[in-house]
mmCIF file of C-alpha atoms in Angstrom:
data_model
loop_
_atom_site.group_PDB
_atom_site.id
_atom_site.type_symbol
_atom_site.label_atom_id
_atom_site.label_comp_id
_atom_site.label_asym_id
_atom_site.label_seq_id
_atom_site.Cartn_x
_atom_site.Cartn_y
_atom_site.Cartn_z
ATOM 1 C CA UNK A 1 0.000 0.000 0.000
ATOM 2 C CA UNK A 2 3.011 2.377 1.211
ATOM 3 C CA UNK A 3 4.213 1.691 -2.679
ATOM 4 C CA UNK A 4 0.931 2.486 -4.442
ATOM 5 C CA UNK A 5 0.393 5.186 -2.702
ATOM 6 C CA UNK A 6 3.840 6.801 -3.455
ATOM 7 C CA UNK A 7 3.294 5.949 -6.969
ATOM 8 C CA UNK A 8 0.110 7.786 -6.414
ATOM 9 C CA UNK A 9 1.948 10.569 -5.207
ATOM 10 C CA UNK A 10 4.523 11.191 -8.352
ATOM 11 C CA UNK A 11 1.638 10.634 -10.744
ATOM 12 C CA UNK A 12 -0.921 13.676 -8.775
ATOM 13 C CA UNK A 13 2.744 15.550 -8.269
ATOM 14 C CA UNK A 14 3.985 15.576 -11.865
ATOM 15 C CA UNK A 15 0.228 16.514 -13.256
ATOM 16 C CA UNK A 16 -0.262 18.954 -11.233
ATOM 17 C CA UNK A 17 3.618 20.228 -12.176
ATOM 18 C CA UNK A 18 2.327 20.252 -15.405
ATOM 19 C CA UNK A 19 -0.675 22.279 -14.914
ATOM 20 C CA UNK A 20 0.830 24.824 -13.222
ATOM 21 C CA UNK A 21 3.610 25.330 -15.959
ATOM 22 C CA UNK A 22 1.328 25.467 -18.254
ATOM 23 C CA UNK A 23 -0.856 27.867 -16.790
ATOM 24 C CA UNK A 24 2.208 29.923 -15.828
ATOM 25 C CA UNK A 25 3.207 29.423 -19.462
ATOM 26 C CA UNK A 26 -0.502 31.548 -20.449
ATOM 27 C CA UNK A 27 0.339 33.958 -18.028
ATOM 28 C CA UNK A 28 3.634 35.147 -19.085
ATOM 29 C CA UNK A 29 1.769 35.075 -22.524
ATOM 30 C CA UNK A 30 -1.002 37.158 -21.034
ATOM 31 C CA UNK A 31 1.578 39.866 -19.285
ATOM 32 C CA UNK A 32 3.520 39.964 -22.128
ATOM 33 C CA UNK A 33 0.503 41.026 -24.644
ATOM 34 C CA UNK A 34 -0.679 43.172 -22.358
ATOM 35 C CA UNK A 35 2.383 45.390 -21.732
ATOM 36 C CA UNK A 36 4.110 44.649 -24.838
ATOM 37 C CA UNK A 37 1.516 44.708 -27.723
ATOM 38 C CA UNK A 38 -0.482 47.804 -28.932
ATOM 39 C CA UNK A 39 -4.127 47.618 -30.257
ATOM 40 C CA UNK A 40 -3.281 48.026 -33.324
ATOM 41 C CA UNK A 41 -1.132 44.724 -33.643
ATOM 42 C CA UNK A 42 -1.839 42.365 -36.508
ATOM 43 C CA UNK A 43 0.561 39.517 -34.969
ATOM 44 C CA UNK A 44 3.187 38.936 -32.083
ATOM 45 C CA UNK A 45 5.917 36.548 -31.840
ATOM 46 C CA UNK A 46 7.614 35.098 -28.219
ATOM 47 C CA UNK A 47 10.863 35.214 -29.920
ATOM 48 C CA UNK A 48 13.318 32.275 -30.458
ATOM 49 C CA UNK A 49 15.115 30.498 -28.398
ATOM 50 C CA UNK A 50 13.970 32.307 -25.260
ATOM 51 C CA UNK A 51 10.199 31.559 -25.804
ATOM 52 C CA UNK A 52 11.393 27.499 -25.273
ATOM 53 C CA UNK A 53 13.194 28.603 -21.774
ATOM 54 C CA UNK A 54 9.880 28.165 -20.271
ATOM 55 C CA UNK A 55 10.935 24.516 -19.519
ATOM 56 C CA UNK A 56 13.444 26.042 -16.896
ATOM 57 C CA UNK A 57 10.143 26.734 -15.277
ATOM 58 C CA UNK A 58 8.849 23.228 -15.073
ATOM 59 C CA UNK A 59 12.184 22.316 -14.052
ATOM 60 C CA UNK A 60 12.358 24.556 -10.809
ATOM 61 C CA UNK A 61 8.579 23.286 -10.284
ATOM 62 C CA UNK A 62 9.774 19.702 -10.505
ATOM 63 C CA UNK A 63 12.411 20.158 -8.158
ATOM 64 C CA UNK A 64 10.294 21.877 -5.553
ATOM 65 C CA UNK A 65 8.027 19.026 -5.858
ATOM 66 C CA UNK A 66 10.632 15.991 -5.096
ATOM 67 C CA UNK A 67 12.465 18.435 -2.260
ATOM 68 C CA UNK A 68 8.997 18.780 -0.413
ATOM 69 C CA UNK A 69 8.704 15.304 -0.856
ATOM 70 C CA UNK A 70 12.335 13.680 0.196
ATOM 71 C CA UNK A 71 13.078 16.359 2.388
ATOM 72 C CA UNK A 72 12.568 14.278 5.565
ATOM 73 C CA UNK A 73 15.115 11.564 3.960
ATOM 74 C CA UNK A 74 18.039 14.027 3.740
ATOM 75 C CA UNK A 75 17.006 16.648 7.120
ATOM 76 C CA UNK A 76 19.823 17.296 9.088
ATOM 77 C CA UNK A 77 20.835 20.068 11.780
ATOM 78 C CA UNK A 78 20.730 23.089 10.249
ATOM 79 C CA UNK A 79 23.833 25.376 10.112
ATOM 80 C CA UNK A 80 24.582 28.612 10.339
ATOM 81 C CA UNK A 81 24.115 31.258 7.421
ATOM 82 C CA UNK A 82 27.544 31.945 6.398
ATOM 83 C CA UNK A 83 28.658 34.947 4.299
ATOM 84 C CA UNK A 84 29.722 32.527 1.570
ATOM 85 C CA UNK A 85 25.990 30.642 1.359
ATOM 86 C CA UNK A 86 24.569 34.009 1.403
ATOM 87 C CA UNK A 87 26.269 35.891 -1.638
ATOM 88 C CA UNK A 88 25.759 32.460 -3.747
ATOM 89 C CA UNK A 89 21.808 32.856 -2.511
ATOM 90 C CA UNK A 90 21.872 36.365 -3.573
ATOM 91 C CA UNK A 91 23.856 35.683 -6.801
ATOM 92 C CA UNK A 92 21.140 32.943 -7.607
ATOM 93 C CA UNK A 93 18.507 35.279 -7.291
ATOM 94 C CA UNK A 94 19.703 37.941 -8.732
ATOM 95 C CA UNK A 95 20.360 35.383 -11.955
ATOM 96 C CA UNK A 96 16.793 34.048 -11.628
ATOM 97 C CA UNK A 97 15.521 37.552 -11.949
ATOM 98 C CA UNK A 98 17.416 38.636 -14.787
ATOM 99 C CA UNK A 99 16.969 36.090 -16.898
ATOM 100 C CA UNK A 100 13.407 35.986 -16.008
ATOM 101 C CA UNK A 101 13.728 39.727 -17.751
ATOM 102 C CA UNK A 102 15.434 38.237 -20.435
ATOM 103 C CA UNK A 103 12.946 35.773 -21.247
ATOM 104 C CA UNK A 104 9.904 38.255 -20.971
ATOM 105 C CA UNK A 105 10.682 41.062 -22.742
ATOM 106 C CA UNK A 106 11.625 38.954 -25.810
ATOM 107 C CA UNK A 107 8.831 40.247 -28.290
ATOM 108 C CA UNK A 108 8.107 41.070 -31.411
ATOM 109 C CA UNK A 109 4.984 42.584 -33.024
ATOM 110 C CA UNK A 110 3.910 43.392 -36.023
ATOM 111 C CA UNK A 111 1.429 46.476 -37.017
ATOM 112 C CA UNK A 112 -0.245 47.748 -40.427
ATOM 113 C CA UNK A 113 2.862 50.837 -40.092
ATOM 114 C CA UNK A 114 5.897 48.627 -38.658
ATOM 115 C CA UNK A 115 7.639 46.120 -37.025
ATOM 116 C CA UNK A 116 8.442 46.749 -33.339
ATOM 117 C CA UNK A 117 11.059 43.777 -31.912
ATOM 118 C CA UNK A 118 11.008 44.571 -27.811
ATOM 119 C CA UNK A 119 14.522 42.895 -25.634
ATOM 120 C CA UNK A 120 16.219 42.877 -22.663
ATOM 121 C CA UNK A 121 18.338 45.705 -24.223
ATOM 122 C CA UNK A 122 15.656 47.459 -25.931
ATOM 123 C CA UNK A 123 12.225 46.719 -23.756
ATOM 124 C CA UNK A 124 10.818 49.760 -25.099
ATOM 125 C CA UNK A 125 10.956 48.545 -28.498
ATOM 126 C CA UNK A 126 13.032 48.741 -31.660
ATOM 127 C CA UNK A 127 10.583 49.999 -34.494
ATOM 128 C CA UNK A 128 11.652 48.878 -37.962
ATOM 129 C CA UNK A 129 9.975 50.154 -41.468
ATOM 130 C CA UNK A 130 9.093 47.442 -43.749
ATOM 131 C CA UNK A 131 11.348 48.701 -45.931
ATOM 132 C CA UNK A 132 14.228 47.760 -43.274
ATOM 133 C CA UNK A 133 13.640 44.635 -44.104
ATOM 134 C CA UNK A 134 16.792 43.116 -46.575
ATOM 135 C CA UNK A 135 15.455 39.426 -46.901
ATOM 136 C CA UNK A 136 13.248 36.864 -46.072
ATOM 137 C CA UNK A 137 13.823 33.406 -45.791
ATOM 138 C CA UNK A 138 11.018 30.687 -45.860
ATOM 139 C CA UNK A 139 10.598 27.255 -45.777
ATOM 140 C CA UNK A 140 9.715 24.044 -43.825
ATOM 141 C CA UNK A 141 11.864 22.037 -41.717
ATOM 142 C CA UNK A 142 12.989 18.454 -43.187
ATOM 143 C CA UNK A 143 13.344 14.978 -41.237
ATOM 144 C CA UNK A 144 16.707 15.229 -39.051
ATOM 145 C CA UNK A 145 17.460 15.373 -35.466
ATOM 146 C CA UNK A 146 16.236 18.467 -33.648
ATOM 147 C CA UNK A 147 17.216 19.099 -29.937
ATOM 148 C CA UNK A 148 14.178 18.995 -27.532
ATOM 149 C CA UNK A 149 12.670 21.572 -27.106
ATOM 150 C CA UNK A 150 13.641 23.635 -30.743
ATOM 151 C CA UNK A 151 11.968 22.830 -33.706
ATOM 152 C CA UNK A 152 10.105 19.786 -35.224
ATOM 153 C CA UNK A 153 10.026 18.251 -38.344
ATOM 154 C CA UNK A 154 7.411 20.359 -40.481
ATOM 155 C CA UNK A 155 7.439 23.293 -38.625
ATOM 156 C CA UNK A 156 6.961 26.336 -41.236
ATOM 157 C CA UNK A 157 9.518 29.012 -40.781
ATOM 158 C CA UNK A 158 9.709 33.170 -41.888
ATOM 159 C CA UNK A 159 12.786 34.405 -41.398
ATOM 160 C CA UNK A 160 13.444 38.308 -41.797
ATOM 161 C CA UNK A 161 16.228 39.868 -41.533
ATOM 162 C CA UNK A 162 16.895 43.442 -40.707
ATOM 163 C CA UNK A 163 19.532 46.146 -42.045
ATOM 164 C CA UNK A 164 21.203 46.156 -38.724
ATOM 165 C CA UNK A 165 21.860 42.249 -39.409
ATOM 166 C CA UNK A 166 18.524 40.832 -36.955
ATOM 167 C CA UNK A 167 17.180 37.946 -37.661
ATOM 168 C CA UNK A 168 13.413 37.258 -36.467
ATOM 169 C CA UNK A 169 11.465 34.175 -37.414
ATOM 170 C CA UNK A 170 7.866 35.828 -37.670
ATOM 171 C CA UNK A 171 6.012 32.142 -37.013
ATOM 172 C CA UNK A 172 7.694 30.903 -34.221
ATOM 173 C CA UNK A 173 5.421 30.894 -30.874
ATOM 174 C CA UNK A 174 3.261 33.029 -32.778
ATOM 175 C CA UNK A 175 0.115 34.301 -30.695
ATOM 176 C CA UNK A 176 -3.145 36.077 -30.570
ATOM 177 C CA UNK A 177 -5.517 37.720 -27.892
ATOM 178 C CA UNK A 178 -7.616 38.879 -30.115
ATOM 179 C CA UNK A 179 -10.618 36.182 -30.947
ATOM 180 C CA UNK A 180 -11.402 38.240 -33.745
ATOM 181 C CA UNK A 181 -7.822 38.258 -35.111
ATOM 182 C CA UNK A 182 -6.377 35.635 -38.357
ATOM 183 C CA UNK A 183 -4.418 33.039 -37.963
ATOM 184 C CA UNK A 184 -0.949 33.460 -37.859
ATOM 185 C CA UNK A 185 -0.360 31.730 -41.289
ATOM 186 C CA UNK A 186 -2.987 34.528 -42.959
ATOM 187 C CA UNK A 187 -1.396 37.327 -41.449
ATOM 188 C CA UNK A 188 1.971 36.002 -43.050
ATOM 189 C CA UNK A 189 0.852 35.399 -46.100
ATOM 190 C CA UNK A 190 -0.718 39.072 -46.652
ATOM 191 C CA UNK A 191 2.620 40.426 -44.790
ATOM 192 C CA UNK A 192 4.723 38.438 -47.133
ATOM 193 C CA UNK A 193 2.766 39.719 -50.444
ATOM 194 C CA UNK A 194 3.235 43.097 -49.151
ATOM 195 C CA UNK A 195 6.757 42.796 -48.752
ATOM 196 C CA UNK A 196 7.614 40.875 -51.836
ATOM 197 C CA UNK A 197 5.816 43.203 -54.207
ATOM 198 C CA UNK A 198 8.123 45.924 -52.594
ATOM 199 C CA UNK A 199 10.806 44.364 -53.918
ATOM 200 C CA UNK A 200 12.778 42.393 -50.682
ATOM 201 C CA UNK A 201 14.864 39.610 -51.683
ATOM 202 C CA UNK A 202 13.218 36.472 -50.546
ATOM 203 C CA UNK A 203 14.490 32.727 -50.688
ATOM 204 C CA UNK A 204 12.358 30.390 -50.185
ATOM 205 C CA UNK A 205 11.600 26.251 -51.033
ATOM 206 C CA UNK A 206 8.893 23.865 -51.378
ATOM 207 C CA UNK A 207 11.174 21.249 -50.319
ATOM 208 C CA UNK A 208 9.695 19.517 -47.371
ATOM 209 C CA UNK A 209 6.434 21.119 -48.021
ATOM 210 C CA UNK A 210 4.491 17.665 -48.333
ATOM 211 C CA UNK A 211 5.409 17.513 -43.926
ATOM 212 C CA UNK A 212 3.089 20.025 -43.547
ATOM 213 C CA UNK A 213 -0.083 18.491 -44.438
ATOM 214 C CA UNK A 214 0.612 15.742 -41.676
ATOM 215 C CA UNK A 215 -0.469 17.618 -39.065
ATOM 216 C CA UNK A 216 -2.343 20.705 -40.504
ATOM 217 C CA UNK A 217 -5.813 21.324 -42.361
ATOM 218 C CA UNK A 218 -6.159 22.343 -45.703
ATOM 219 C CA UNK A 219 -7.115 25.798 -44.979
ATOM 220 C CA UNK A 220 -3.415 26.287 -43.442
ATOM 221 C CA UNK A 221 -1.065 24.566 -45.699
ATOM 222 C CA UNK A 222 -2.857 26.360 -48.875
ATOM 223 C CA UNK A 223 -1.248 29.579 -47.211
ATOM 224 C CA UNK A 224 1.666 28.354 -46.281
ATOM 225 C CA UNK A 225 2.336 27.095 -50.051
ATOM 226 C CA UNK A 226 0.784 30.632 -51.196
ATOM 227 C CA UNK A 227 4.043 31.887 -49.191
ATOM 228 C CA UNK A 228 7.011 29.424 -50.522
ATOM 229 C CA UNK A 229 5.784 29.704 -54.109
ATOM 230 C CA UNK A 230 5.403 33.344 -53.937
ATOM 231 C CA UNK A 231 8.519 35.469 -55.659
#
């Protein structure tokens, strides 16, 4: 019974892990369209890579679980607070917190007038004209090994790059509060006539096209081959 009941434990524990990461996961979402985007937003992005550092969240949840739980297996007397244990507690915070910054204010949204890309270094936002855009790059991603967590096999991708050398992939972790607003893949493909009959240098492939229709409906994949044969 003592063993069921543990098991019991991990399986209630790591569900209800889940559902708070993913909950905390909206609400970062939430925060971050609230402060970040303007009404007049047709689409924003939780930029690459720091939109996947959300698992770092699930991992300090985990680990709070399993301490809570073994804790009585490793108590021992406590010691003293030295100076030493103190600065590395202060230095871990102090991490926590920034790169919690880092992570949130990594935004980009797109309006009818520009393209505003919000960072840790720039939370205000750095507006760019559409015509500050020197390429786009566009395609879907083949069959090979991707590191958890990154990219999958037949994810779409719309890479622009800026004059200063940025590089933004406008449909990754793409979002929408607005229950009125157009799918992501809509948006792009209007954005991407726009900015192709303006002249941009765009490369883009149909290779690895046919991955796309494994896990999306007509409706989307008719866009998304709008975009790649588009020149």
């Amino acid at each position: 019974m003592k063993v069921a009941g543990r098991v019991l434990v991990y399986i209630l524990g790591t569900l209800l892990v889940l559902i708070l990461s993913f909950s905390i996961f909206i609400f970062i979402g939430y925060l971050q369209y609230k402060i970040f985007v303007p009404d007049d937003y047709v689409l924003w992005i939780f930029n690459y890579p720091y939109s996947r550092f959300i698992i770092i969240i699930v991992l300090y949840l985990f680990l709070l679980f399993f301490y809570f739980f073994f804790r009585k297996y490793w108590e021992r007397e406590k010691t003293p607070i030295t100076r030493k244990r103190r600065a590395l507690w202060i230095g871990f915070i102090v991490t926590n917190i920034l790169g919690f910054y880092i992570i949130f204010s990594s935004v980009t949204v797109i309006t009818h007038q520009n393209i505003i890309d919000h960072s840790f270094l720039y939370p205000q936002g750095k507006k760019y004209d559409f015509n500050d855009v020197v390429k786009i790059d566009a395609g879907v991603r083949g069959d090979r090994f991707y590191l958890p967590f990154t990219h999958n096999k037949g994810d779409f991708y719309y890479k622009v790059e800026f004059i200063d050398g940025r590089k933004i992939d406008l449909n990754d972790e793409a979002g929408s509060y607005d229950s009125n607003g157009e799918h992501p893949t809509f948006v792009l493909n209007k954005l991407d006539a726009r900015l192709v009959e303006m002249g941009i240098t765009k490369v883009s492939s149909m290779e690895n096209f046919h991955y796309t229709t494994e896990g999306l409906d007509r409706m989307y994949t008719d866009q998304i081959k709008s975009i790649l044969e588009r020149k």
